[in-house]
CSV table of C-alpha atoms in Angstrom, one decimal:
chain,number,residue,atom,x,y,z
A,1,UNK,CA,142.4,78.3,195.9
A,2,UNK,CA,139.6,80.2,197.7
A,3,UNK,CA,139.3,83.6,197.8
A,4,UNK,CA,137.4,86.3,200.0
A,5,UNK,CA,135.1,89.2,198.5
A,6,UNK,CA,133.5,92.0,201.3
A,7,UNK,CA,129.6,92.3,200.6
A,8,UNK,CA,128.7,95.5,198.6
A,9,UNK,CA,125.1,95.3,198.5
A,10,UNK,CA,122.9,96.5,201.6
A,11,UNK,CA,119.4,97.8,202.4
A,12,UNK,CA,120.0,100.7,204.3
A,13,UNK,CA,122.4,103.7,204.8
A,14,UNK,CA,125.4,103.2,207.3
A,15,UNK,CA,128.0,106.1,206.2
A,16,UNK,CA,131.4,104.7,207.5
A,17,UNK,CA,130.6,100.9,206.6
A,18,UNK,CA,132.0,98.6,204.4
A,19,UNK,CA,128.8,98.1,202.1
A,20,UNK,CA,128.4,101.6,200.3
A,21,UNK,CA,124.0,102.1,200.0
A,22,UNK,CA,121.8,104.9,201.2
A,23,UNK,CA,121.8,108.5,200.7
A,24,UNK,CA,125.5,108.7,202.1
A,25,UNK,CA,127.0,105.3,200.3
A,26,UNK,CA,130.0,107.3,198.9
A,27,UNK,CA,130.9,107.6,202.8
A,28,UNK,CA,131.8,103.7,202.6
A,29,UNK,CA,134.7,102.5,203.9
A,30,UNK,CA,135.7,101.1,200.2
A,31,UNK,CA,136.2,104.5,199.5
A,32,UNK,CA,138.9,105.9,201.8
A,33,UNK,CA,141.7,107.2,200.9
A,34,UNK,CA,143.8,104.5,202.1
A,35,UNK,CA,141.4,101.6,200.3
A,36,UNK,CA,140.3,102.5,196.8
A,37,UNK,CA,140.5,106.2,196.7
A,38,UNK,CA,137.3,109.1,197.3
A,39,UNK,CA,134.1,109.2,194.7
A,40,UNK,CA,132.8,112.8,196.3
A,41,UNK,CA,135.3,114.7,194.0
A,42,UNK,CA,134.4,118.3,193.3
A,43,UNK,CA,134.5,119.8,189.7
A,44,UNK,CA,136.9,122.3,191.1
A,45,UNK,CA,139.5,119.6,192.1
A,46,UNK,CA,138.6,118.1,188.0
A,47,UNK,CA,136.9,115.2,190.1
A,48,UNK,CA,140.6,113.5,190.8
A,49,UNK,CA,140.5,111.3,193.7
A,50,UNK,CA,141.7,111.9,197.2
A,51,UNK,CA,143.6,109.3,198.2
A,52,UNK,CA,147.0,106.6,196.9
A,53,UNK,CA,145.3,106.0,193.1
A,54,UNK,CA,145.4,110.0,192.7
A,55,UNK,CA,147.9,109.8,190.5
A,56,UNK,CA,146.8,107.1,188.6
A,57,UNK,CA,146.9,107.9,184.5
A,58,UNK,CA,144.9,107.3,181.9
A,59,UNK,CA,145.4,105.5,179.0
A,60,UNK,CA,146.4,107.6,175.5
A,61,UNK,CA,146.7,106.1,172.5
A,62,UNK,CA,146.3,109.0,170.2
A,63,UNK,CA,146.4,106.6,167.0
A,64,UNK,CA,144.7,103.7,168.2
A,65,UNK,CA,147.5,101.8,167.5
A,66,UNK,CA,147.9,100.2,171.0
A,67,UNK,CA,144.5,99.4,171.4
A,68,UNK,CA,142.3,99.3,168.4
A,69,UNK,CA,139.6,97.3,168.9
A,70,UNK,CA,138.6,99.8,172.3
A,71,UNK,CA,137.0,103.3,172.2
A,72,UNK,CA,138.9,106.5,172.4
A,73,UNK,CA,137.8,109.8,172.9
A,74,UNK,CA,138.1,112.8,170.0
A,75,UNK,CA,141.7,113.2,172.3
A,76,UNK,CA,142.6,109.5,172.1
A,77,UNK,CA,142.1,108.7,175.9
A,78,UNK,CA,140.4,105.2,176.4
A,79,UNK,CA,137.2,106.9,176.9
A,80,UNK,CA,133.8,107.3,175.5
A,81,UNK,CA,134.1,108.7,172.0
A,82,UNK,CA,131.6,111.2,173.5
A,83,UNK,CA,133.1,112.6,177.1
A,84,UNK,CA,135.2,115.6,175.9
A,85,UNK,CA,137.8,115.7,178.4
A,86,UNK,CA,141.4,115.7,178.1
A,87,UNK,CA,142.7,115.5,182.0
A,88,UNK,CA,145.2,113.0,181.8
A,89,UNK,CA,144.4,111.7,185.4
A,90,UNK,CA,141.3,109.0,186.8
A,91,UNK,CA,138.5,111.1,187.5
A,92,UNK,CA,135.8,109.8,189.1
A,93,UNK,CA,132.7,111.6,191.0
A,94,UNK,CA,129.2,110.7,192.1
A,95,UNK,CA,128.2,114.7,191.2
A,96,UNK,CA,126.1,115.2,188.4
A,97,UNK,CA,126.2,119.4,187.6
A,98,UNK,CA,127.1,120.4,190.7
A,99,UNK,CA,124.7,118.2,192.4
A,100,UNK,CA,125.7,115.3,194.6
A,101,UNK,CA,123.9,112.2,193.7
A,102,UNK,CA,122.1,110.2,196.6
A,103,UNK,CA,120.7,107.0,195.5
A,104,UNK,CA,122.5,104.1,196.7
A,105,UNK,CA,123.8,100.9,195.6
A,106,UNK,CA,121.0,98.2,194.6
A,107,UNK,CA,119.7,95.9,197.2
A,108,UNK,CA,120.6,92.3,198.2
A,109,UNK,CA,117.0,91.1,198.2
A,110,UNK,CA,116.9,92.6,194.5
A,111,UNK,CA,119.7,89.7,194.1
A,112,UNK,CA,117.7,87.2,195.7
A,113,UNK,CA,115.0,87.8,193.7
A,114,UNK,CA,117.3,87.3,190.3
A,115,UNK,CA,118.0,83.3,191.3
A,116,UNK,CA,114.6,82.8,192.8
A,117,UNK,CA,112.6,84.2,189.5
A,118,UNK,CA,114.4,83.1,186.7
A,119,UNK,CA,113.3,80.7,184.0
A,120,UNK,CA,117.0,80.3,182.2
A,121,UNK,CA,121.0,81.7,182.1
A,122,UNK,CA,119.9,84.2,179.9
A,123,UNK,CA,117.4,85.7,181.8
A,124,UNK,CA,119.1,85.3,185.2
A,125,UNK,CA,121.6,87.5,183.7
A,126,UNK,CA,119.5,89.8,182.6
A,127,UNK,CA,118.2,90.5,186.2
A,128,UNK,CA,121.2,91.0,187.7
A,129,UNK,CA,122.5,93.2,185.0
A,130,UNK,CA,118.8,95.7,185.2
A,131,UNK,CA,118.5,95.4,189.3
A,132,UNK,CA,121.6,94.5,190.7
A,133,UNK,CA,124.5,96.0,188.2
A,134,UNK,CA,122.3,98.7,188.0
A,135,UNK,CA,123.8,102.2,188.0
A,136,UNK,CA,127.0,100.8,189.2
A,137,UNK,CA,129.2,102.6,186.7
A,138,UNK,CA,127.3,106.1,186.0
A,139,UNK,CA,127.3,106.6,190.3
A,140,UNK,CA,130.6,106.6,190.0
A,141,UNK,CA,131.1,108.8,186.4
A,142,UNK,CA,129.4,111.8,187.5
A,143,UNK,CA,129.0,114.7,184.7
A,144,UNK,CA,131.0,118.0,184.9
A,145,UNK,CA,131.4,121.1,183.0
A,146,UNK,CA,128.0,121.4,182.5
A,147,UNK,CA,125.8,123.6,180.8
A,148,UNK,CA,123.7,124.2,183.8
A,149,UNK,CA,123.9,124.1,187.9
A,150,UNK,CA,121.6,121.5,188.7
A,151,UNK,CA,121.7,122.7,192.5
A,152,UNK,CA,120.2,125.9,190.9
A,153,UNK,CA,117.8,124.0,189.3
A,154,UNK,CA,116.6,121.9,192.8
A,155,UNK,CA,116.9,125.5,194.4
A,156,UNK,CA,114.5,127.0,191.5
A,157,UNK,CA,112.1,124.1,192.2
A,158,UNK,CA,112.0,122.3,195.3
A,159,UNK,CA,108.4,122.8,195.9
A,160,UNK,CA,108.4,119.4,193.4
A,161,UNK,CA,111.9,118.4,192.4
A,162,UNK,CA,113.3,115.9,194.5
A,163,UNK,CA,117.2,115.2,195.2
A,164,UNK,CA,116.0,111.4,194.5
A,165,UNK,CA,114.2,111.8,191.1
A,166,UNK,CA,117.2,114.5,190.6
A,167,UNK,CA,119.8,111.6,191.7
A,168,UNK,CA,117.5,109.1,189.2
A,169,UNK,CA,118.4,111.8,186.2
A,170,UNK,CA,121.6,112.2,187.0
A,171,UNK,CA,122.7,108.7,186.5
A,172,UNK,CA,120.8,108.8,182.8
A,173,UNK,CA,122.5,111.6,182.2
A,174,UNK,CA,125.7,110.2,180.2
A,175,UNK,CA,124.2,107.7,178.8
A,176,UNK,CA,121.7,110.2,177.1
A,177,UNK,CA,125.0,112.2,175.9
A,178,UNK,CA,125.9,109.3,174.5
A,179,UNK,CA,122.6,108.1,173.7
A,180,UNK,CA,121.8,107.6,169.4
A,181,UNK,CA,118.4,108.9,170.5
A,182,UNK,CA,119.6,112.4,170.0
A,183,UNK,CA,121.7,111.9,167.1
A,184,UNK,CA,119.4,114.4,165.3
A,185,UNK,CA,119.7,117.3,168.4
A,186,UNK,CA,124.0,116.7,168.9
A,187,UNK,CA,127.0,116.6,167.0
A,188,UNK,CA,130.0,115.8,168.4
A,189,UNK,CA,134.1,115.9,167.3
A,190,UNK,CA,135.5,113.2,165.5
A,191,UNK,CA,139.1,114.4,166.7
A,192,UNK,CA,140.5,116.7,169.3
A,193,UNK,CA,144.2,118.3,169.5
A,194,UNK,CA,145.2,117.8,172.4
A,195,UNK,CA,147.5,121.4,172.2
A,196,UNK,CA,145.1,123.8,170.6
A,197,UNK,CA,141.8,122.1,171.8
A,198,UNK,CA,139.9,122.2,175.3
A,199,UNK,CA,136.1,121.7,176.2
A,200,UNK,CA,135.8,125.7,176.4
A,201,UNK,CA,138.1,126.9,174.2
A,202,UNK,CA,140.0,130.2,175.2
A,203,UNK,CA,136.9,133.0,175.2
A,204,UNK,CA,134.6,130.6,174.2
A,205,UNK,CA,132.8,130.7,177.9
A,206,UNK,CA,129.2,131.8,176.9
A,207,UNK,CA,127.0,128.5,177.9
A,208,UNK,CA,128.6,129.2,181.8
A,209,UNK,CA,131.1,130.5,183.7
A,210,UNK,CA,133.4,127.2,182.5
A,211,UNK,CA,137.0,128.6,182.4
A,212,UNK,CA,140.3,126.9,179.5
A,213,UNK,CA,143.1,125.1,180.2
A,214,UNK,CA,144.5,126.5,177.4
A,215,UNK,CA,147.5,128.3,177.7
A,216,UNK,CA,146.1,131.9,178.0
A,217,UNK,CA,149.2,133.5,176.1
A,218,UNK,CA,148.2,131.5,172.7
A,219,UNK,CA,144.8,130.5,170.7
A,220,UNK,CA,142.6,128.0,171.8
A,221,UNK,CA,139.5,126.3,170.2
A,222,UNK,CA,136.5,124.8,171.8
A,223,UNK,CA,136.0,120.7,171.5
A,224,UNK,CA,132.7,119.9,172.5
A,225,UNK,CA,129.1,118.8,171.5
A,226,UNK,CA,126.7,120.8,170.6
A,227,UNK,CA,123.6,121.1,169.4
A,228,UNK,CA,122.7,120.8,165.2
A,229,UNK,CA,122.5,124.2,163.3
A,230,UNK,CA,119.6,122.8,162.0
A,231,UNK,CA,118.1,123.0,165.4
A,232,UNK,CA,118.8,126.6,165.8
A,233,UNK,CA,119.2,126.3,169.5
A,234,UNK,CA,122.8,127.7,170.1
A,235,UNK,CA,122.5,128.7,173.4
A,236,UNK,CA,120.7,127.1,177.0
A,237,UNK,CA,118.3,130.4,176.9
A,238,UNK,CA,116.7,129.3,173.1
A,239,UNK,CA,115.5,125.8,175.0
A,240,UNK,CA,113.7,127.8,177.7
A,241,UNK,CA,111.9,129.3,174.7
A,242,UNK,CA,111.0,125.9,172.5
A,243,UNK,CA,107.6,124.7,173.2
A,244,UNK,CA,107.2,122.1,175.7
A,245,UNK,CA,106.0,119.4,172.9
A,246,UNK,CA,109.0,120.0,170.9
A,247,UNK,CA,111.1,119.6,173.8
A,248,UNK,CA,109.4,116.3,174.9
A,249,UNK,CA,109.4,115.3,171.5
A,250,UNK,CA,113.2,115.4,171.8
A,251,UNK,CA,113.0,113.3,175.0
A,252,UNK,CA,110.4,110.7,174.3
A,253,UNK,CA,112.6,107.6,172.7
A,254,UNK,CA,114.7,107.8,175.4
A,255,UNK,CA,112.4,107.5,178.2
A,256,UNK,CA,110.6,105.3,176.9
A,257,UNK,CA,113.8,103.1,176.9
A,258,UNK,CA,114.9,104.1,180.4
A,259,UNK,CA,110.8,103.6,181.4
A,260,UNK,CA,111.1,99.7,179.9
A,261,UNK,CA,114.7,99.1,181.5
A,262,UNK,CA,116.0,101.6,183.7
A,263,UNK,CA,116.5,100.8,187.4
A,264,UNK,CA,114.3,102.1,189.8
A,265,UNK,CA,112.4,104.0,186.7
A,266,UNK,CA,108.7,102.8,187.6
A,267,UNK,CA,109.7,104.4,191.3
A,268,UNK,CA,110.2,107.6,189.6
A,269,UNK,CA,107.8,108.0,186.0
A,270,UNK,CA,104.4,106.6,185.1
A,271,UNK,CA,103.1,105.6,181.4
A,272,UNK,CA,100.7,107.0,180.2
A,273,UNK,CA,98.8,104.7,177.3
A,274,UNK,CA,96.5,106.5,176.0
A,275,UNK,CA,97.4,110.3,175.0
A,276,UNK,CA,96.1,112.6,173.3
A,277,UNK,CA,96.6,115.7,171.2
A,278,UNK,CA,96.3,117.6,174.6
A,279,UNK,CA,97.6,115.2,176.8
A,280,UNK,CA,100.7,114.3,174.9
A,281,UNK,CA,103.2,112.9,176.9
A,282,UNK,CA,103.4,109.1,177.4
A,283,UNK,CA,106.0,109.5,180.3
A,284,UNK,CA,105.9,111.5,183.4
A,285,UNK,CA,107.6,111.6,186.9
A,286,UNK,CA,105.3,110.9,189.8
A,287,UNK,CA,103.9,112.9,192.1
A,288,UNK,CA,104.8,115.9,189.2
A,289,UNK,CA,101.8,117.7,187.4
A,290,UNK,CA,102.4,118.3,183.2
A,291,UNK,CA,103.5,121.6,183.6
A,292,UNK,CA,106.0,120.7,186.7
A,293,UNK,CA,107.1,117.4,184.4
A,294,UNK,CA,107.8,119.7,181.9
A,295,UNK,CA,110.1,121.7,183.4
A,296,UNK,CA,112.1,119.4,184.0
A,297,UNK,CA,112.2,118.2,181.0
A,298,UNK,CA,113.6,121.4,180.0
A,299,UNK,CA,116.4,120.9,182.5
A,300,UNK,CA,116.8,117.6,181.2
A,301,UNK,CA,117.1,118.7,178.1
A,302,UNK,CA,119.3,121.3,178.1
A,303,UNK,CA,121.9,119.1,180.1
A,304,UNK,CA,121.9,116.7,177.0
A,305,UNK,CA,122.0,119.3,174.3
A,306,UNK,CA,125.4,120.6,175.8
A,307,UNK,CA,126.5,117.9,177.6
A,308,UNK,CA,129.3,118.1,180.0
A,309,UNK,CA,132.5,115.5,180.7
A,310,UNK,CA,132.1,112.1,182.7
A,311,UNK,CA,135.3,109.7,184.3
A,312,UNK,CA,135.9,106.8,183.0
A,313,UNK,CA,133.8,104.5,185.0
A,314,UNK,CA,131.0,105.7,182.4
A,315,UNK,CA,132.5,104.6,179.4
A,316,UNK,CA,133.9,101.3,177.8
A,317,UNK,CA,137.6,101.8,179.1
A,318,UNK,CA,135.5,101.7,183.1
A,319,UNK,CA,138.8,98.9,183.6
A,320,UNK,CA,140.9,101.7,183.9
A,321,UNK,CA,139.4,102.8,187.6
A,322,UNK,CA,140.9,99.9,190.4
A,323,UNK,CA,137.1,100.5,192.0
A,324,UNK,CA,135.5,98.6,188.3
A,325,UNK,CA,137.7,94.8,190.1
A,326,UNK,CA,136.2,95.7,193.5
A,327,UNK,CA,132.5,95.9,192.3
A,328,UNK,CA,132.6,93.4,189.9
A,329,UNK,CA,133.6,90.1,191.9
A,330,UNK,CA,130.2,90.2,193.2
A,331,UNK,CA,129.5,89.0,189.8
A,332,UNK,CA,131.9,86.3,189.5
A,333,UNK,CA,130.6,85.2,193.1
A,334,UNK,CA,127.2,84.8,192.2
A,335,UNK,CA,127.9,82.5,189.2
A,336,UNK,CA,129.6,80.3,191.6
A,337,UNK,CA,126.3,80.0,193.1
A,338,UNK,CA,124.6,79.1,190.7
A,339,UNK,CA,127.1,76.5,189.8
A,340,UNK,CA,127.2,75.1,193.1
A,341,UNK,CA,123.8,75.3,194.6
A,342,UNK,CA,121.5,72.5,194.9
A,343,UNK,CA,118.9,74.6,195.3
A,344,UNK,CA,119.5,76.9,191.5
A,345,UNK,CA,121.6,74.9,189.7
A,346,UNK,CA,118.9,71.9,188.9
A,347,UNK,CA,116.8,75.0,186.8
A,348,UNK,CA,117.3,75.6,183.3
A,349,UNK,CA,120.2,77.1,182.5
A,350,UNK,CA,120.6,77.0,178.6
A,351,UNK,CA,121.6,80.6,177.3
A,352,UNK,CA,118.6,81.2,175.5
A,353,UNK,CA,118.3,84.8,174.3
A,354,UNK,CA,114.6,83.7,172.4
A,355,UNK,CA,116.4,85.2,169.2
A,356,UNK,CA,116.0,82.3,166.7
A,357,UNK,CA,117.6,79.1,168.2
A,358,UNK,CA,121.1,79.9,169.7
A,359,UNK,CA,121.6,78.4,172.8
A,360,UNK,CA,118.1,77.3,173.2
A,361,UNK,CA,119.3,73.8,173.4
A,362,UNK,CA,121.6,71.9,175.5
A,363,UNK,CA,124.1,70.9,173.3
A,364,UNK,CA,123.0,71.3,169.7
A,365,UNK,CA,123.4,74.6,169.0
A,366,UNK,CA,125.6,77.4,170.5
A,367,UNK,CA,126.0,80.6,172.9
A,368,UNK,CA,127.3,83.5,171.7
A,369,UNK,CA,130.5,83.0,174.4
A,370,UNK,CA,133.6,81.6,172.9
A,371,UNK,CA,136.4,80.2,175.5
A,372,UNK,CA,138.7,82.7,175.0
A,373,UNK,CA,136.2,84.3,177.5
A,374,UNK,CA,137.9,81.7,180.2
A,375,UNK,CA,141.8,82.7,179.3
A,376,UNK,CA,144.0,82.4,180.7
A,377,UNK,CA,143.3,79.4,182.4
A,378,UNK,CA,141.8,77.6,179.8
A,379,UNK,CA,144.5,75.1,178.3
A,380,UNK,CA,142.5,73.9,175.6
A,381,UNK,CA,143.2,75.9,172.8
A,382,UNK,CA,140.2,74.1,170.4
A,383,UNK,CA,137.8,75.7,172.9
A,384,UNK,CA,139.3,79.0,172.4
A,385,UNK,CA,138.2,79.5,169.4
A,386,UNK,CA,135.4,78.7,169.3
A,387,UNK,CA,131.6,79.4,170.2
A,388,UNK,CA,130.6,76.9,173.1
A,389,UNK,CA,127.2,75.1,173.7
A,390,UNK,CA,125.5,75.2,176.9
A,391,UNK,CA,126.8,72.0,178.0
A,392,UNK,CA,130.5,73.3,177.4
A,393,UNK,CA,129.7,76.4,178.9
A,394,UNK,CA,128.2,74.6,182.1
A,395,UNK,CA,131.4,73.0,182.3
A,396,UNK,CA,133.8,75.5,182.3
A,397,UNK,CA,131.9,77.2,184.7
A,398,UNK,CA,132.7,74.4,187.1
A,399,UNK,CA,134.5,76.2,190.1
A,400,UNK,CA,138.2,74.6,190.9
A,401,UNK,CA,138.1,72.6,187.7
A,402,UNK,CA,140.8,74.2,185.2
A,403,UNK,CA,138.8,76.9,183.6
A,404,UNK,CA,137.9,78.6,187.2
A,405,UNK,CA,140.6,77.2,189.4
A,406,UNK,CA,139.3,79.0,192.7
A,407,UNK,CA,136.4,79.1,194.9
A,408,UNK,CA,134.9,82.0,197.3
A,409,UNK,CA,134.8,80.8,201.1
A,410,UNK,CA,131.8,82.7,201.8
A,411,UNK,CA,128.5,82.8,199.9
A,412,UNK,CA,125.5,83.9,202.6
A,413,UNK,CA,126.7,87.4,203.2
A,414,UNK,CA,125.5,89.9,200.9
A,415,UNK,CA,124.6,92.7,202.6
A,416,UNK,CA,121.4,93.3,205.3
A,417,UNK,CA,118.9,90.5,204.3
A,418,UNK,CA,119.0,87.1,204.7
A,419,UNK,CA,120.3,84.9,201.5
A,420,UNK,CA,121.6,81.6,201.6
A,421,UNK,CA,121.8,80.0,198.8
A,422,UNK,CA,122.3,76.6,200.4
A,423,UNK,CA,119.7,77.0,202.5
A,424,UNK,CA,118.4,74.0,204.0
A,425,UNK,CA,122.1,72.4,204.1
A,426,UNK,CA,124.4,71.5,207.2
A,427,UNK,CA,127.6,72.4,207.5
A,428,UNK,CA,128.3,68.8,206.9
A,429,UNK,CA,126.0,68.8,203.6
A,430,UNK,CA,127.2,72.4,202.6
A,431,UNK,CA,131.2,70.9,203.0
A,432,UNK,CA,130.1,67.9,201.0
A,433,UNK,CA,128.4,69.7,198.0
A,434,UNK,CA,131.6,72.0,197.3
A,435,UNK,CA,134.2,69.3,198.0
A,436,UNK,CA,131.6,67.0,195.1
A,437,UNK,CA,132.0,69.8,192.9
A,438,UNK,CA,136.1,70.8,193.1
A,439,UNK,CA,137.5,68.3,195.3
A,440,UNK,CA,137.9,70.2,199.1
A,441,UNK,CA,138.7,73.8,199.9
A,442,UNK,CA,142.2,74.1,199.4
């Protein structure tokens, strides 16, 4: 079988076209109401979709009884045991506090680059997952029910603050919430009750002007993180009046980790190597002075200490939003590639993860994929079971053989730049290579 995938990579903003990327990507035409449904959802709407998957539910499995190997929320949504919502609906938003996020989609030559500069499997994997996967699923999560508005905060400071390094922190944002990094400045709920229980509580309104879904006529408690006692910040106001080491201090593990891996993050902060009692912080944003860097920490900050919710796309249970299957084919596209290329698939592609020896060989030791990854196509029920070596794995990966039994009919369009992976190859040649591999286009 073959099957057909749009591009959703490109290099520069086109509101209206099929590849979403630029300023205005969540104009794409994958997002119409007719297709897979709107990503600019406002908070006041509960960032529900416009469009035919409005209605769509989530998953609740109060008891983790249907599904107990995935995480749940304190509510028992399929969630992130951290996002404190309890809106029974798909949510999904690219607004972060208020703020509606610009930065785009990652670029096809930052593809390119992944099969031109890799050295094995491993590795090639882990370029497409820092540069090309990207921010693919917190653009879409958005954060609501914040603490703070962060358009008041680009209003407050737009001498320096930039909607693009705003648009940067914005997509760290949940995974800071959810970050172990500030296990010692939140705690969050174990459990939620559904009934008595909402993100405000009924009265309980004085971080913002956040409003309950409780029933007003009955009592209704607040679920949601919040800083440690031990802390003694209770409020936003008492982190305007920590000092500006104490709040960095708070902040520094996870930038460095964002710094070392984060896309885009050497666009947007610099290293410093060699502080200093004075001169303290190891990370800044560019272009900001110490004093402008550390007001935005502040903001930062205060955005993780009482963080708001996020949809789904954020979390482990991101299969629950029809857009994850769009996005991810791309994916499954580019390992067919890398199977079928002349040009890539002659390079070492042992799964070597330099940890010890797994998968460093070609078939004396073993990945850490089993081939229950390959279900349900896989017939051999040996292989199922149990952890493959790189020559197994090569195998199955083998498009049209019984593992994958499908091919893509297209692999030179990607977006705006020129990739062809069988570059080099006639039509003739190109034909020939695929029909070598699978046996014809069928």
């Amino acid at each position: 079988a073959t099957v057909h995938i749009p591009p959703l990579t490109a290099d520069t903003p086109t509101p209206g076209r099929l590849r979403p990327s630029g300023d205005e990507w969540y104009n794409a035409t994958v997002y119409r109401e007719d297709w897979f449904g709107s990503c600019d959802n406002s908070e006041a709407d509960d960032a529900r979709l416009r469009g035919r998957f409005r209605d769509v539910q989530l998953v609740y499995d109060k008891n983790s009884t249907s599904f107990p190997l995935s995480n749940h929320n304190p509510y028992g949504f399929l969630h992130e045991e951290k996002s404190l919502g309890k809106e029974t609906y798909l949510q999904r938003t690219n607004h972060v506090c208020g703020f509606s996020t610009i930065q785009g989609f990652s670029s096809c030559h930052r593809m390119a680059d992944c099969f031109s500069n890799y050295t094995d499997l491993y590795e090639w994997d882990q370029c497409l997952e820092d540069y090309v996967h990207a921010n693919l699923h917190q653009m879409h999560a958005g954060m609501w029910e914040c603490s703070i508005d962060w358009n008041e905060e680009l209003e407050t400071y737009k001498s320096f603050l930039s909607p693009h390094l705003l648009s940067f922190l914005g997509y760290q944002l949940s995974a800071a919430a959810r970050s172990s990094a500030f296990d010692d400045l939140i705690t969050c709920p174990s459990s939620c009750d559904v009934d008595t229980q909402d993100f405000w509580g009924s009265g309980d309104v004085s971080i913002t002007d956040g409003t309950s879904s409780c029933d007003e006529s009955s009592s209704c408690s607040s679920c949601r993180c919040k800083p440690w006692s031990s802390t003694n910040i209770t409020t936003v106001s008492d982190i305007d009046k920590l000092d500006d080491y104490v709040v960095y201090t708070y902040l520094e593990e996870f930038y460095s980790g964002i710094y070392s891996s984060g896309y885009l993050s050497k666009d947007f902060m610099d290293e410093n190597a060699n502080t200093t009692t004075d001169d303290y912080m190891q990370y800044t944003f560019k272009g900001l002075s110490d004093a402008q860097t550390a007001l935005v920490n502040k903001m930062f900050l205060k955005s993780i200490a009482f963080p708001g919710v996020w949809g789904v796309m954020g979390s482990g249970a991101a299969t629950n939003d029809p857009i994850f299957w769009v996005m991810h084919q791309m994916f499954d596209k580019m390992v067919h590639v890398l199977r079928l290329s002349p040009t890539y698939n002659q390079m070492n592609v042992t799964w070597n993860n330099h940890e010890g020896t797994k998968g460093s060989d070609w078939k004396g030791t073993t990945t850490p994929f089993k081939g229950e990854i390959f279900e349900p196509y896989l017939k051999n029920s040996t292989l199922i079971t149990e952890y493959l070596t790189n020559k197994q794995l090569w195998a199955l990966l083998e498009p049209g053989g019984d593992s994958i039994p499908y091919v893509y009919d297209d692999f030179t369009e990607w977006g705006n730049c020129a990739f062809d992976p069988f570059a080099g190859l006639g039509t003739d040649e190109l034909l020939y290579e695929i029909t070598d591999r699978f046996g014809g286009l069928r």
